[in-house]
Amino acid sequence: MAKPYQYSTNMIMYQLELKNISKTYKRNSKKLLVLDNINLNVKKSEFVCILGPSGCGKTTLLRIIMGLEQFSSGSINLDGKNIEEVESRLGMVFQEFSLFPWRTIFENVTFGLEMKGVKKQEQTKIAEKYLELVDLSDFKDHYPSELSGGMKQRVAVARALAVNPELLLMDEPFGALDAQTRNTLQTELIKLWGKTEKTVIFITHNIEEAIFLAQRIIILSKIPSRVERIIENKLPYPRDKLSGDFNEIKLDITRYFYKLTK
Amino acid sequence: MKNHMFKKRIEKYKIQALSIFLFLFIWQLIAQYVINDPLLLPSIADIIRAFFKLSANIPIDIGVSLLHLSTGLLFALLVGIPLGALMGWYKNADRFFNPLIEMLRPIPPLAWIPFAIIWFGLSDYSAGFIIFIGALFPILTNTYTGFRNTSNLLVEAAKVLGCKKNKDLIRHVVLPSSFPYILSGIRISIGIGWMCVVAAEMFGLDNYGMDNVGVGNMLWQYYALHMMDRVALYMFILATIGIAIDRILKYIEARLLKWQSHTNIAQI
């Protein structure tokens, strides 16, 4: 006989569950509600985009999932277990270039492995595999300052994947790049996702990017952010930004966004 | 293109060499024909003559002075780097030590000479102490600034990759990212320490059992004898060694920091 609380076993099919996450900033005795009761469930190997206008709490939400920031109420479960601090099973790619400038590309990728105490030989094997995957093997002995912005972010992806996280969090990783590079990296990311079958939560304020990448698009409102709408995106991969179906969804979301931010 | 740049550099050095040559030439003329009194202004020729007379002693003088410098510097680094790191990482350590440092820093190293003599006697340690005082603050504040300026983003990136303990963060992120600050702190400290050598050796010291050695010491001794050509010679030695140390350290710095975007060894 199923007891009422056993419904939770049903929820374990979700890899990540956010329940009623709220976040209030206190500044000079004034309270600012940034995230208002966010609920979000993500399945294993799913690609989810969180889309919201600039200045909504997207990044805050991602930092909360990563454990880099505290939340005021609610709970986060990973594989059915509560998480509170920085969780090694999650990987993150930041919006700004975050490579360690004193380490070569290769040494950047092995950083997480060193921290885990992985043997040197094993480190080399893993790093070479992921550098191959992001097509940067030829640059492994270069320093980050010698690389272009797009290359830096590819290294950041390789560095995050090298520790084999169950879930990859990406905070507008292509936001600082030019349109051309951005397109290339989006295509590469989809390929990489196909190969590694990692769960990805990707943050963006770019509607086209969200439709190109995600299976599910979560639209957040302006501050205080709520989940306004969830869009299932069933377009087959690889997606064509010029196709009619693509642009239909784009038009729909653009209209919705316009109303939302007005 | 390369050839052109090479020529340009030669051109640049030509002007630099000309500047020094003209300076020495005019000095010689003024000393010889205008002032004509080796006490007031020894001529370049006098100084060169003094150099050849004393050339056997000069390496020992330099060696002894460098030993004094090393003593002071060693302690300055041993105190300055950990203390700067502590203050840079922990806000409360900063609050605690900052007033003390702000109070001690404006006191010129020379003002410490009486206490140095009382505490350490007329020994090599009192010279080391004066140099220590001069060298301490640059390395301290530079280490502090380096720690303070560590990018929060890099710290978070490291945390996300499993580097979570303070100890590990300092070792793997904060220290390497402060490295440029610490290195230039060391360079400035050595520069100031070298400037303190003259004052530190002002009084007769043990000089490691040897009498009458040390660049600063000899400068004062020859002053007492009013042999101003020799005083000027030792001033030249101070300048030369100072420049040499600075150049060598800049070179080492550039080699160690080749990961920095604008560090180019050719620029030195």
Coordinates of C-alpha atoms in Angstrom, one line a residue:
Chain A
M1 CA 0.0 0.0 0.0
A2 CA 1.4 3.3 -1.0
K3 CA 1.5 5.8 1.8
P4 CA 0.7 9.4 0.9
Y5 CA 4.3 10.6 1.4
Q6 CA 5.7 8.0 -0.9
Y7 CA 4.9 10.2 -3.8
S8 CA 8.4 11.3 -3.3
T9 CA 9.7 8.1 -4.9
N10 CA 7.9 9.2 -8.0
M11 CA 10.0 12.4 -8.0
I12 CA 13.3 10.7 -7.9
M13 CA 13.0 10.4 -11.7
Y14 CA 14.0 14.1 -11.6
Q15 CA 17.7 14.6 -11.2
L16 CA 17.4 18.1 -9.8
E17 CA 14.4 19.5 -8.0
L18 CA 14.0 23.1 -6.8
K19 CA 11.1 23.5 -4.4
N20 CA 9.8 26.9 -3.5
I21 CA 13.1 28.6 -3.8
S22 CA 12.9 32.2 -2.6
K23 CA 15.7 34.7 -2.2
T24 CA 15.6 38.0 -0.4
Y25 CA 18.5 40.5 -0.4
K26 CA 18.7 42.7 2.7
R27 CA 20.3 46.1 2.1
N28 CA 20.2 49.0 4.5
S29 CA 17.2 47.4 6.3
K30 CA 15.4 47.3 3.0
K31 CA 14.3 43.9 1.7
L32 CA 14.4 43.1 -1.9
L33 CA 12.7 39.9 -3.1
V34 CA 14.7 38.6 -6.1
L35 CA 13.4 35.1 -6.5
D36 CA 9.8 34.3 -5.7
N37 CA 8.9 30.7 -5.1
I38 CA 10.7 29.1 -8.0
N39 CA 9.9 25.5 -8.7
L40 CA 11.9 23.6 -11.2
N41 CA 12.4 20.0 -12.0
V42 CA 15.1 18.8 -14.4
K43 CA 15.4 15.2 -15.7
K44 CA 18.7 13.4 -16.4
S45 CA 20.3 14.3 -19.7
E46 CA 17.8 17.1 -20.3
F47 CA 18.9 20.5 -21.8
V48 CA 17.0 23.3 -20.0
C49 CA 17.3 27.0 -20.8
I50 CA 16.3 29.6 -18.3
L51 CA 15.3 32.6 -20.2
G52 CA 14.6 36.0 -18.6
P53 CA 15.1 39.7 -19.1
S54 CA 18.4 41.3 -18.0
G55 CA 18.4 42.0 -14.3
C56 CA 16.0 39.2 -13.4
G57 CA 17.4 36.7 -10.9
K58 CA 18.6 34.2 -13.5
T59 CA 22.2 34.3 -12.4
T60 CA 21.3 34.3 -8.8
L61 CA 19.2 31.2 -9.3
L62 CA 22.1 29.4 -11.0
R63 CA 24.5 30.5 -8.2
I64 CA 22.0 29.2 -5.7
I65 CA 21.9 25.8 -7.4
M66 CA 25.7 25.7 -7.5
G67 CA 25.9 26.6 -3.8
L68 CA 27.7 29.8 -4.3
E69 CA 24.9 31.8 -2.8
Q70 CA 22.4 31.2 0.0
F71 CA 18.7 31.0 -0.5
S72 CA 16.1 32.4 1.9
S73 CA 13.6 29.5 1.8
G74 CA 12.9 26.3 -0.1
S75 CA 15.0 23.3 -0.8
I76 CA 17.2 21.9 -3.5
N77 CA 17.5 18.1 -4.1
L78 CA 20.0 16.4 -6.3
D79 CA 19.2 12.8 -7.0
G80 CA 16.7 12.9 -4.2
K81 CA 19.2 14.3 -1.6
N82 CA 19.2 17.7 -0.2
I83 CA 22.2 19.9 -1.1
E84 CA 23.2 23.1 0.5
E85 CA 26.9 24.0 -0.1
V86 CA 29.1 23.9 -3.2
E87 CA 28.4 20.5 -4.7
S88 CA 31.1 18.6 -6.5
R89 CA 28.6 16.8 -8.7
L90 CA 27.8 20.0 -10.4
G91 CA 30.0 21.8 -12.9
M92 CA 29.8 25.4 -13.9
V93 CA 30.8 27.7 -16.8
F94 CA 30.8 31.3 -15.9
Q95 CA 29.8 34.3 -18.1
E96 CA 33.1 36.0 -17.6
F97 CA 36.3 34.4 -18.6
S98 CA 37.3 32.5 -15.6
L99 CA 40.4 30.5 -16.6
F100 CA 43.4 30.6 -14.3
P101 CA 45.8 32.9 -16.2
W102 CA 48.9 31.4 -14.6
R103 CA 48.0 27.9 -15.8
T104 CA 48.3 26.6 -19.3
I105 CA 45.2 25.4 -21.1
F106 CA 46.1 21.8 -20.2
E107 CA 46.7 22.7 -16.5
N108 CA 43.4 24.6 -16.4
V109 CA 41.6 21.4 -17.5
T110 CA 43.4 19.3 -15.0
F111 CA 42.7 21.7 -12.1
G112 CA 39.6 19.9 -10.8
L113 CA 41.2 16.5 -11.3
E114 CA 44.2 17.6 -9.2
M115 CA 41.8 18.7 -6.4
K116 CA 40.2 15.3 -6.5
G117 CA 43.6 13.7 -6.2
V118 CA 43.4 11.9 -9.5
K119 CA 46.7 10.3 -10.5
K120 CA 48.9 12.3 -13.0
Q121 CA 48.7 9.7 -15.8
E122 CA 44.9 9.6 -15.5
Q123 CA 44.8 13.4 -15.4
T124 CA 46.6 13.6 -18.7
K125 CA 44.4 11.0 -20.3
I126 CA 41.2 12.8 -19.2
A127 CA 42.4 16.3 -20.1
E128 CA 43.5 15.2 -23.5
K129 CA 40.2 13.6 -24.1
Y130 CA 38.2 16.7 -23.3
L131 CA 40.6 19.1 -25.1
E132 CA 40.1 16.9 -28.1
L133 CA 36.4 17.1 -27.6
V134 CA 36.4 20.9 -27.7
D135 CA 39.0 20.8 -30.5
L136 CA 41.8 22.6 -28.7
S137 CA 44.5 19.9 -28.4
D138 CA 46.9 22.1 -30.4
F139 CA 46.7 24.8 -27.8
K140 CA 47.2 22.8 -24.7
D141 CA 50.5 24.4 -23.8
H142 CA 49.4 28.0 -24.4
Y143 CA 48.3 30.4 -21.7
P144 CA 44.8 31.8 -21.6
S145 CA 46.0 35.3 -22.4
E146 CA 47.0 33.9 -25.8
L147 CA 43.5 32.6 -26.7
S148 CA 40.5 34.3 -28.2
G149 CA 37.3 34.7 -26.2
G150 CA 35.6 31.8 -27.9
M151 CA 38.5 29.5 -27.3
K152 CA 38.6 30.5 -23.6
Q153 CA 35.0 29.5 -23.1
R154 CA 35.6 26.2 -24.9
V155 CA 38.4 25.5 -22.4
A156 CA 36.1 26.5 -19.6
V157 CA 33.6 23.9 -20.8
A158 CA 36.3 21.3 -21.1
R159 CA 37.5 22.2 -17.6
A160 CA 34.0 21.8 -16.2
L161 CA 33.4 18.5 -17.9
A162 CA 36.8 17.0 -17.0
V163 CA 35.6 16.3 -13.4
N164 CA 32.7 14.5 -14.9
P165 CA 29.9 16.4 -13.2
E166 CA 26.3 15.0 -13.3
L167 CA 25.0 18.4 -14.2
L168 CA 26.5 21.3 -16.1
L169 CA 25.4 24.8 -15.2
M170 CA 26.1 27.5 -17.7
D171 CA 25.6 31.1 -17.0
E172 CA 25.3 33.0 -20.3
P173 CA 28.7 31.5 -21.3
F174 CA 28.6 32.9 -24.8
G175 CA 27.3 36.3 -23.8
A176 CA 30.6 38.1 -24.1
L177 CA 31.3 36.6 -27.6
D178 CA 30.6 38.0 -31.1
A179 CA 27.7 36.6 -33.0
Q180 CA 29.8 34.5 -35.3
T181 CA 31.7 32.7 -32.5
R182 CA 28.5 32.4 -30.6
N183 CA 26.8 30.5 -33.4
T184 CA 29.7 28.2 -33.7
L185 CA 29.8 27.5 -30.0
Q186 CA 26.1 26.8 -29.8
T187 CA 26.4 24.2 -32.5
E188 CA 29.4 22.7 -30.8
L189 CA 27.7 22.6 -27.4
I190 CA 24.8 20.7 -28.9
K191 CA 27.2 18.1 -30.4
L192 CA 29.0 17.9 -27.1
W193 CA 25.8 17.4 -25.2
G194 CA 24.8 14.6 -27.6
K195 CA 28.2 12.9 -27.0
T196 CA 28.3 13.3 -23.2
E197 CA 24.6 13.1 -22.4
K198 CA 25.1 15.5 -19.5
T199 CA 22.2 17.4 -18.0
V200 CA 22.6 21.1 -18.9
I201 CA 21.0 24.1 -17.3
F202 CA 21.8 27.1 -19.5
I203 CA 21.0 30.7 -18.7
T204 CA 20.5 33.3 -21.4
H205 CA 18.5 36.4 -22.2
N206 CA 18.8 35.6 -25.9
I207 CA 15.5 34.1 -27.2
E208 CA 17.1 32.6 -30.3
E209 CA 19.9 30.9 -28.3
A210 CA 17.3 29.4 -26.0
I211 CA 15.3 27.9 -28.8
F212 CA 18.4 26.7 -30.6
L213 CA 19.6 24.8 -27.6
A214 CA 16.9 23.8 -25.2
Q215 CA 14.4 21.0 -24.9
R216 CA 12.6 23.0 -22.3
I217 CA 12.6 26.8 -21.9
I218 CA 11.8 28.2 -18.5
I219 CA 10.7 31.9 -18.8
L220 CA 11.3 34.0 -15.7
S221 CA 9.6 37.3 -15.1
K222 CA 11.3 40.6 -14.1
I223 CA 12.2 41.0 -10.4
P224 CA 10.8 39.4 -8.2
S225 CA 11.3 36.5 -10.6
R226 CA 8.7 33.9 -10.9
V227 CA 8.5 31.0 -13.4
E228 CA 6.1 32.6 -15.9
R229 CA 5.9 30.0 -18.5
I230 CA 7.5 26.7 -19.5
I231 CA 7.8 25.8 -23.2
E232 CA 8.5 22.3 -24.5
N233 CA 10.7 22.7 -27.5
K234 CA 10.3 19.5 -29.6
L235 CA 12.2 20.7 -32.7
P236 CA 14.6 18.0 -33.8
Y237 CA 18.4 18.6 -33.5
P238 CA 20.4 20.0 -35.1
R239 CA 18.1 22.9 -35.3
D240 CA 17.9 25.4 -38.1
K241 CA 17.5 29.0 -37.1
L242 CA 16.1 29.9 -40.4
S243 CA 13.3 27.3 -40.5
G244 CA 9.7 28.2 -40.2
D245 CA 9.0 26.2 -37.1
F246 CA 12.0 27.8 -35.3
N247 CA 10.8 31.3 -36.2
E248 CA 7.2 30.5 -35.1
I249 CA 8.4 29.7 -31.6
K250 CA 10.7 32.7 -31.7
L251 CA 7.8 35.0 -32.6
D252 CA 5.6 33.5 -29.9
I253 CA 8.3 33.9 -27.2
T254 CA 9.2 37.4 -28.5
R255 CA 5.6 38.5 -28.2
Y256 CA 5.3 37.0 -24.8
F257 CA 8.6 38.7 -23.7
Y258 CA 7.4 42.0 -25.0
K259 CA 4.3 41.8 -22.8
L260 CA 6.3 40.6 -19.9
T261 CA 8.8 43.4 -19.9
K262 CA 6.4 46.2 -20.8
Chain B
M1 CA 60.5 44.0 -40.4
K2 CA 62.6 42.4 -37.7
N3 CA 65.7 44.0 -39.0
H4 CA 63.9 47.3 -38.9
M5 CA 62.9 46.9 -35.3
F6 CA 66.5 45.9 -34.4
K7 CA 67.8 49.0 -36.0
K8 CA 65.2 51.0 -34.0
R9 CA 66.5 49.6 -30.8
I10 CA 70.1 50.4 -31.6
E11 CA 68.9 53.9 -32.4
K12 CA 67.3 54.1 -29.0
Y13 CA 70.4 52.9 -27.2
K14 CA 72.5 55.4 -29.1
I15 CA 70.5 58.2 -27.6
Q16 CA 70.8 56.7 -24.1
A17 CA 74.5 56.2 -24.5
L18 CA 74.8 59.8 -25.7
S19 CA 73.0 61.1 -22.7
I20 CA 75.4 59.4 -20.3
F21 CA 78.5 60.3 -22.3
L22 CA 77.4 64.0 -22.5
F23 CA 76.8 64.1 -18.8
L24 CA 80.2 62.7 -18.0
F25 CA 81.9 64.9 -20.5
I26 CA 80.3 68.1 -19.2
W27 CA 81.1 67.0 -15.7
Q28 CA 84.8 66.5 -16.6
L29 CA 84.9 69.9 -18.3
I30 CA 83.3 71.7 -15.3
A31 CA 85.4 69.9 -12.8
Q32 CA 88.6 70.5 -14.7
Y33 CA 88.2 74.0 -16.0
V34 CA 85.5 75.8 -14.0
I35 CA 85.7 74.5 -10.4
N36 CA 89.2 73.0 -10.5
D37 CA 89.0 71.8 -6.9
P38 CA 88.9 68.0 -6.3
L39 CA 87.3 68.5 -2.9
L40 CA 84.3 70.4 -4.3
L41 CA 83.9 68.4 -7.4
P42 CA 86.3 65.5 -8.3
S43 CA 86.7 65.0 -12.0
I44 CA 85.8 61.9 -13.9
A45 CA 89.4 61.3 -14.5
D46 CA 90.1 61.4 -10.7
I47 CA 87.3 58.9 -10.1
I48 CA 88.6 56.5 -12.7
R49 CA 92.1 56.8 -11.2
A50 CA 90.6 56.1 -7.7
F51 CA 88.8 53.1 -9.2
F52 CA 92.0 51.5 -10.4
K53 CA 93.7 52.2 -7.1
L54 CA 91.0 50.5 -5.1
S55 CA 89.9 47.9 -7.6
A56 CA 91.2 45.0 -5.5
N57 CA 89.0 46.0 -2.5
I58 CA 85.8 46.9 -4.4
P59 CA 84.5 43.3 -4.9
I60 CA 84.9 42.6 -1.1
D61 CA 83.1 45.9 -0.3
I62 CA 80.2 44.9 -2.6
G63 CA 80.1 41.4 -1.2
V64 CA 79.9 42.6 2.4
S65 CA 77.2 45.2 1.5
L66 CA 75.2 42.5 -0.3
L67 CA 75.4 40.3 2.8
H68 CA 74.0 43.1 4.9
L69 CA 71.3 43.6 2.3
S70 CA 70.5 39.9 2.2
T71 CA 70.2 39.7 6.0
G72 CA 67.7 42.6 6.2
L73 CA 65.9 41.4 3.1
L74 CA 65.5 37.9 4.3
F75 CA 63.8 39.0 7.5
A76 CA 61.7 41.5 5.6
L77 CA 60.4 38.8 3.4
L78 CA 59.9 36.3 6.3
V79 CA 57.8 38.9 8.1
G80 CA 56.3 40.9 5.2
I81 CA 54.9 38.1 3.0
P82 CA 53.1 36.1 5.7
L83 CA 51.8 39.2 7.4
G84 CA 50.6 40.8 4.2
A85 CA 48.9 37.5 3.2
L86 CA 47.2 37.3 6.6
M87 CA 45.9 40.8 6.4
G88 CA 44.9 40.4 2.8
W89 CA 42.9 37.2 3.5
Y90 CA 41.3 37.9 6.9
K91 CA 39.5 41.2 7.4
N92 CA 40.0 41.1 11.2
A93 CA 43.8 40.6 10.8
D94 CA 43.7 43.6 8.5
R95 CA 41.8 45.7 11.1
F96 CA 44.2 44.6 13.9
F97 CA 47.5 45.2 12.2
N98 CA 46.7 48.1 9.9
P99 CA 46.9 50.8 12.6
L100 CA 50.2 49.5 13.8
I101 CA 51.6 49.5 10.3
E102 CA 50.3 52.9 9.4
M103 CA 51.9 54.2 12.6
L104 CA 55.3 52.6 11.9
R105 CA 55.5 53.1 8.2
P106 CA 56.1 56.9 8.2
I107 CA 59.2 56.5 10.5
P108 CA 62.2 56.8 8.2
P109 CA 64.6 53.8 8.4
L110 CA 67.4 56.2 9.4
A111 CA 65.4 57.2 12.6
W112 CA 65.8 53.6 13.8
I113 CA 69.6 53.7 13.8
P114 CA 70.0 54.7 17.5
F115 CA 67.7 51.8 18.6
A116 CA 69.4 49.5 16.2
I117 CA 72.7 50.3 17.8
I118 CA 71.3 49.9 21.3
W119 CA 69.6 46.6 20.5
F120 CA 72.2 45.0 18.3
G121 CA 75.4 46.9 19.1
L122 CA 77.7 48.0 16.3
S123 CA 77.2 44.7 14.5
D124 CA 76.2 43.4 11.2
Y125 CA 72.8 42.8 12.7
S126 CA 72.1 46.4 13.3
A127 CA 72.9 47.1 9.6
G128 CA 70.6 44.2 8.7
F129 CA 67.9 45.7 11.0
I130 CA 68.0 49.1 9.2
I131 CA 67.7 47.4 5.9
F132 CA 64.9 45.2 7.3
I133 CA 62.9 48.3 8.2
G134 CA 63.4 49.9 4.8
A135 CA 62.5 46.7 2.9
L136 CA 59.6 45.5 5.0
F137 CA 56.8 47.8 4.0
P138 CA 57.0 47.5 0.2
I139 CA 56.8 43.7 0.3
L140 CA 54.1 43.8 3.0
T141 CA 51.8 46.2 1.2
N142 CA 52.4 44.5 -2.2
T143 CA 51.5 41.0 -0.8
Y144 CA 48.5 42.5 0.9
T145 CA 47.3 44.2 -2.4
G146 CA 47.9 41.0 -4.3
F147 CA 45.8 39.0 -1.9
R148 CA 43.1 41.7 -1.8
N149 CA 42.9 42.0 -5.6
T150 CA 42.5 38.3 -6.2
S151 CA 39.5 38.0 -8.5
N152 CA 36.4 36.6 -6.7
L153 CA 35.5 34.9 -10.0
L154 CA 38.7 32.8 -10.0
V155 CA 38.1 31.9 -6.3
E156 CA 34.5 30.8 -7.2
A157 CA 35.7 28.9 -10.3
A158 CA 38.2 27.0 -8.0
K159 CA 35.5 26.3 -5.5
V160 CA 33.2 24.9 -8.2
L161 CA 36.1 22.6 -9.2
G162 CA 36.4 21.2 -5.7
C163 CA 39.0 23.5 -4.2
K164 CA 37.0 24.6 -1.2
K165 CA 39.2 24.8 1.9
N166 CA 40.9 28.2 2.7
K167 CA 44.3 26.5 2.7
D168 CA 43.8 25.0 -0.8
L169 CA 42.3 28.3 -2.1
I170 CA 45.3 30.2 -0.9
R171 CA 47.8 27.7 -2.3
H172 CA 46.1 27.1 -5.7
V173 CA 44.5 30.5 -6.5
V174 CA 45.3 33.4 -4.2
L175 CA 49.1 32.9 -4.1
P176 CA 49.6 32.4 -7.8
S177 CA 47.3 35.2 -8.7
S178 CA 49.2 37.5 -6.2
F179 CA 52.6 36.3 -7.6
P180 CA 53.1 39.4 -9.8
Y181 CA 52.5 41.7 -6.9
I182 CA 54.8 39.8 -4.6
L183 CA 57.6 39.7 -7.1
S184 CA 57.5 43.4 -7.8
G185 CA 57.2 43.9 -4.0
I186 CA 60.4 42.0 -3.6
R187 CA 62.1 44.1 -6.3
I188 CA 61.0 47.4 -4.7
S189 CA 62.1 46.1 -1.3
I190 CA 65.5 45.2 -2.6
G191 CA 65.8 48.6 -4.2
I192 CA 64.9 50.4 -1.0
G193 CA 67.1 48.0 1.1
W194 CA 70.0 48.9 -1.1
M195 CA 69.4 52.6 -0.6
C196 CA 69.5 51.9 3.2
V197 CA 73.0 50.3 2.9
V198 CA 74.8 53.6 3.1
A199 CA 73.0 54.6 6.3
A200 CA 73.2 51.1 7.8
E201 CA 76.9 51.0 7.4
M202 CA 77.5 54.6 8.6
F203 CA 79.0 53.4 11.8
G204 CA 81.9 51.0 12.1
L205 CA 80.5 47.5 12.2
D206 CA 82.0 44.0 12.6
N207 CA 81.8 43.5 8.9
Y208 CA 82.0 39.8 9.4
G209 CA 85.4 40.2 11.1
M210 CA 87.0 42.3 8.4
D211 CA 87.9 45.9 9.0
N212 CA 87.2 48.7 6.6
V213 CA 84.9 47.0 4.1
G214 CA 81.4 47.6 2.8
V215 CA 80.3 50.1 0.2
G216 CA 78.4 52.4 2.6
N217 CA 81.1 52.1 5.3
M218 CA 84.0 53.0 2.9
L219 CA 82.0 55.9 1.6
W220 CA 81.8 57.4 5.1
Q221 CA 85.5 56.5 5.8
Y222 CA 86.7 58.3 2.7
Y223 CA 84.4 61.2 3.5
A224 CA 86.1 61.5 6.9
L225 CA 89.4 61.7 5.0
H226 CA 87.9 64.2 2.6
M227 CA 88.9 62.0 -0.4
M228 CA 85.9 63.1 -2.4
D229 CA 87.0 61.3 -5.6
R230 CA 86.7 58.0 -3.7
V231 CA 83.4 59.1 -2.2
A232 CA 82.1 59.7 -5.7
L233 CA 83.5 56.4 -6.8
Y234 CA 81.5 54.6 -4.1
M235 CA 78.4 56.5 -5.2
F236 CA 78.9 55.2 -8.7
I237 CA 79.3 51.7 -7.3
L238 CA 76.0 52.1 -5.4
A239 CA 74.3 53.2 -8.6
T240 CA 75.7 50.4 -10.7
I241 CA 74.9 47.6 -8.3
G242 CA 71.4 49.1 -7.8
I243 CA 70.7 49.2 -11.5
A244 CA 72.2 45.7 -12.0
I245 CA 70.0 44.2 -9.3
D246 CA 66.9 45.9 -10.6
R247 CA 67.6 44.7 -14.2
I248 CA 68.3 41.1 -13.1
L249 CA 65.1 41.0 -11.0
K250 CA 63.0 42.5 -13.8
Y251 CA 64.4 39.8 -16.1
I252 CA 63.5 37.1 -13.7
E253 CA 60.1 38.6 -13.1
A254 CA 59.4 38.6 -16.9
R255 CA 60.5 35.0 -17.2
L256 CA 58.4 33.8 -14.2
L257 CA 55.3 35.8 -15.3
K258 CA 55.3 34.9 -19.0
W259 CA 51.6 34.0 -18.6
Q260 CA 50.7 37.6 -18.2
S261 CA 49.4 39.1 -21.4
H262 CA 51.7 42.1 -21.7
T263 CA 54.8 40.8 -20.2
N264 CA 57.3 40.8 -23.0
I265 CA 61.0 40.2 -22.2
A266 CA 62.0 42.3 -25.1
Q267 CA 60.4 45.3 -23.5
I268 CA 62.7 45.5 -20.5

